[in-house]
GROMACS .gro file of C-alpha atoms in nm:
model
  114
    1GLN     CA    1   2.880  -4.570 -14.061
    2ALA     CA    2   3.216  -4.618 -14.188
    3GLN     CA    3   3.492  -4.904 -14.042
    4PHE     CA    4   3.823  -4.916 -14.117
    5VAL     CA    5   4.065  -5.191 -14.169
    6GLU     CA    6   4.428  -5.084 -14.186
    7SER     CA    7   4.721  -5.287 -14.312
    8GLY     CA    8   5.102  -5.254 -14.430
    9GLY     CA    9   5.253  -5.238 -14.073
   10GLY     CA   10   5.580  -5.435 -13.965
   11LEU     CA   11   5.901  -5.439 -13.845
   12VAL     CA   12   6.185  -5.193 -14.074
   13GLN     CA   13   6.512  -5.084 -13.941
   14PRO     CA   14   6.580  -4.686 -13.964
   15GLY     CA   15   6.554  -4.491 -14.229
   16GLY     CA   16   6.366  -4.739 -14.420
   17SER     CA   17   6.001  -4.716 -14.610
   18LEU     CA   18   5.672  -4.864 -14.525
   19THR     CA   19   5.314  -4.754 -14.685
   20LEU     CA   20   5.020  -4.812 -14.517
   21SER     CA   21   4.642  -4.889 -14.655
   22CYS     CA   22   4.328  -4.810 -14.527
   23THR     CA   23   4.001  -4.921 -14.676
   24ALA     CA   24   3.655  -4.762 -14.505
   25SER     CA   25   3.373  -4.962 -14.568
   26GLY     CA   26   3.062  -4.680 -14.597
   27ASN     CA   27   2.930  -4.485 -14.878
   28SER     CA   28   3.030  -4.139 -14.747
   29PHE     CA   29   3.391  -4.211 -14.735
   30ARG     CA   30   3.529  -4.021 -14.999
   31VAL     CA   31   3.358  -3.628 -14.870
   32PHE     CA   32   3.511  -3.685 -14.562
   33ILE     CA   33   3.856  -3.502 -14.430
   34MET     CA   34   4.038  -3.838 -14.347
   35GLY     CA   35   4.343  -3.917 -14.114
   36TRP     CA   36   4.600  -4.095 -13.978
   37TYR     CA   37   4.699  -4.169 -13.644
   38ARG     CA   38   4.919  -4.326 -13.452
   39GLN     CA   39   4.939  -4.449 -13.096
   40ALA     CA   40   5.260  -4.553 -12.940
   41PRO     CA   41   5.316  -4.727 -12.577
   42GLY     CA   42   5.253  -4.496 -12.274
   43LYS     CA   43   5.119  -4.212 -12.531
   44GLN     CA   44   4.816  -4.077 -12.568
   45ARG     CA   45   4.707  -4.133 -12.998
   46GLU     CA   46   4.777  -3.836 -13.224
   47LEU     CA   47   4.652  -3.717 -13.546
   48VAL     CA   48   5.020  -3.739 -13.766
   49ALA     CA   49   4.876  -3.634 -14.092
   50SER     CA   50   4.560  -3.552 -14.309
   51VAL     CA   51   4.386  -3.544 -14.623
   52THR     CA   52   4.067  -3.323 -14.728
   53SER     CA   53   3.815  -3.471 -15.044
   54SER     CA   54   4.032  -3.269 -15.286
   55SER     CA   55   4.344  -3.440 -15.134
   56GLY     CA   56   4.500  -3.117 -14.946
   57THR     CA   57   4.716  -3.243 -14.708
   58ASN     CA   58   4.820  -3.142 -14.365
   59TYR     CA   59   5.097  -3.324 -14.132
   60ALA     CA   60   5.217  -3.324 -13.773
   61ASP     CA   61   5.584  -3.111 -13.763
   62SER     CA   62   5.702  -3.458 -13.680
   63VAL     CA   63   5.637  -3.622 -13.923
   64LYS     CA   64   5.619  -3.351 -14.230
   65GLY     CA   65   5.886  -3.429 -14.525
   66ARG     CA   66   5.878  -3.796 -14.428
   67PHE     CA   67   5.531  -3.906 -14.477
   68THR     CA   68   5.267  -3.828 -14.746
   69ILE     CA   69   4.878  -3.921 -14.723
   70SER     CA   70   4.707  -4.006 -14.997
   71ARG     CA   71   4.370  -4.142 -15.116
   72ASP     CA   72   4.192  -4.318 -15.335
   73ASN     CA   73   3.784  -4.232 -15.353
   74ALA     CA   74   3.708  -4.488 -15.581
   75LYS     CA   75   3.886  -4.745 -15.402
   76ASN     CA   76   3.729  -4.593 -15.074
   77THR     CA   77   4.134  -4.638 -14.949
   78ALA     CA   78   4.382  -4.430 -14.827
   79TYR     CA   79   4.750  -4.463 -14.781
   80LEU     CA   80   5.008  -4.314 -14.594
   81GLN     CA   81   5.349  -4.336 -14.753
   82MET     CA   82   5.658  -4.316 -14.491
   83SER     CA   83   6.004  -4.297 -14.544
   84SER     CA   84   6.346  -4.183 -14.331
   85LEU     CA   85   6.192  -4.365 -14.078
   86ARG     CA   86   6.320  -4.320 -13.740
   87PRO     CA   87   6.268  -4.566 -13.412
   88GLU     CA   88   6.062  -4.258 -13.261
   89ASP     CA   89   5.793  -4.360 -13.527
   90THR     CA   90   5.739  -4.698 -13.362
   91ALA     CA   91   5.337  -4.696 -13.293
   92VAL     CA   92   4.977  -4.864 -13.372
   93TYR     CA   93   4.902  -4.677 -13.690
   94PHE     CA   94   4.508  -4.604 -13.726
   95CYS     CA   95   4.299  -4.422 -13.989
   96ASN     CA   96   3.958  -4.261 -13.865
   97LEU     CA   97   3.762  -3.892 -13.970
   98PRO     CA   98   3.911  -3.610 -13.756
   99LYS     CA   99   3.597  -3.428 -13.863
  100SER     CA  100   3.346  -3.705 -13.761
  101PRO     CA  101   3.505  -3.976 -13.612
  102ARG     CA  102   3.363  -4.330 -13.618
  103PRO     CA  103   3.494  -4.646 -13.434
  104TRP     CA  104   3.824  -4.701 -13.448
  105GLY     CA  105   3.949  -5.002 -13.603
  106GLN     CA  106   4.267  -5.244 -13.485
  107GLY     CA  107   4.508  -5.055 -13.646
  108THR     CA  108   4.903  -5.134 -13.764
  109GLN     CA  109   5.180  -5.226 -13.554
  110VAL     CA  110   5.507  -5.019 -13.714
  111THR     CA  111   5.792  -5.072 -13.550
  112VAL     CA  112   6.139  -4.910 -13.647
  113SER     CA  113   6.455  -5.089 -13.484
  114SER     CA  114   6.752  -5.225 -13.583
   0.00000   0.00000   0.00000
C-alpha cells in the first residue's frame, strides 16, 4: 500500500516560487495517476494538479499557467513546481492517487506572505 512523504514547502513572498516533492513507497506507484492536493485553513482539501503514468497533466483553473506537475517513475517521485505564488496559495500540500486513494501523508506547509 502506497505511503507518501511530501517535502519542499516553506515561506515565500508573493510572486515567488517553490518546488514540492512527493516520494511514494510501494511498487505500483508508476501505474497510477498521481495528484497534488492542498487544504487551506477552514477549507476542504482540493485537487490542484494530476499527472498520468505517461505524464499527461491536468490542472485546477486556480493554478493553471502557474503550477507544473511532473513525475519520475524510476524514483517513485512526483513534483509540483509552483511559480507566481499568491497569498491564496497558502495551504498544506499533499499528494495521493486520485483514482485509488491511499492513507494521507503529513503534507508540507506552503505559506505565501510578505
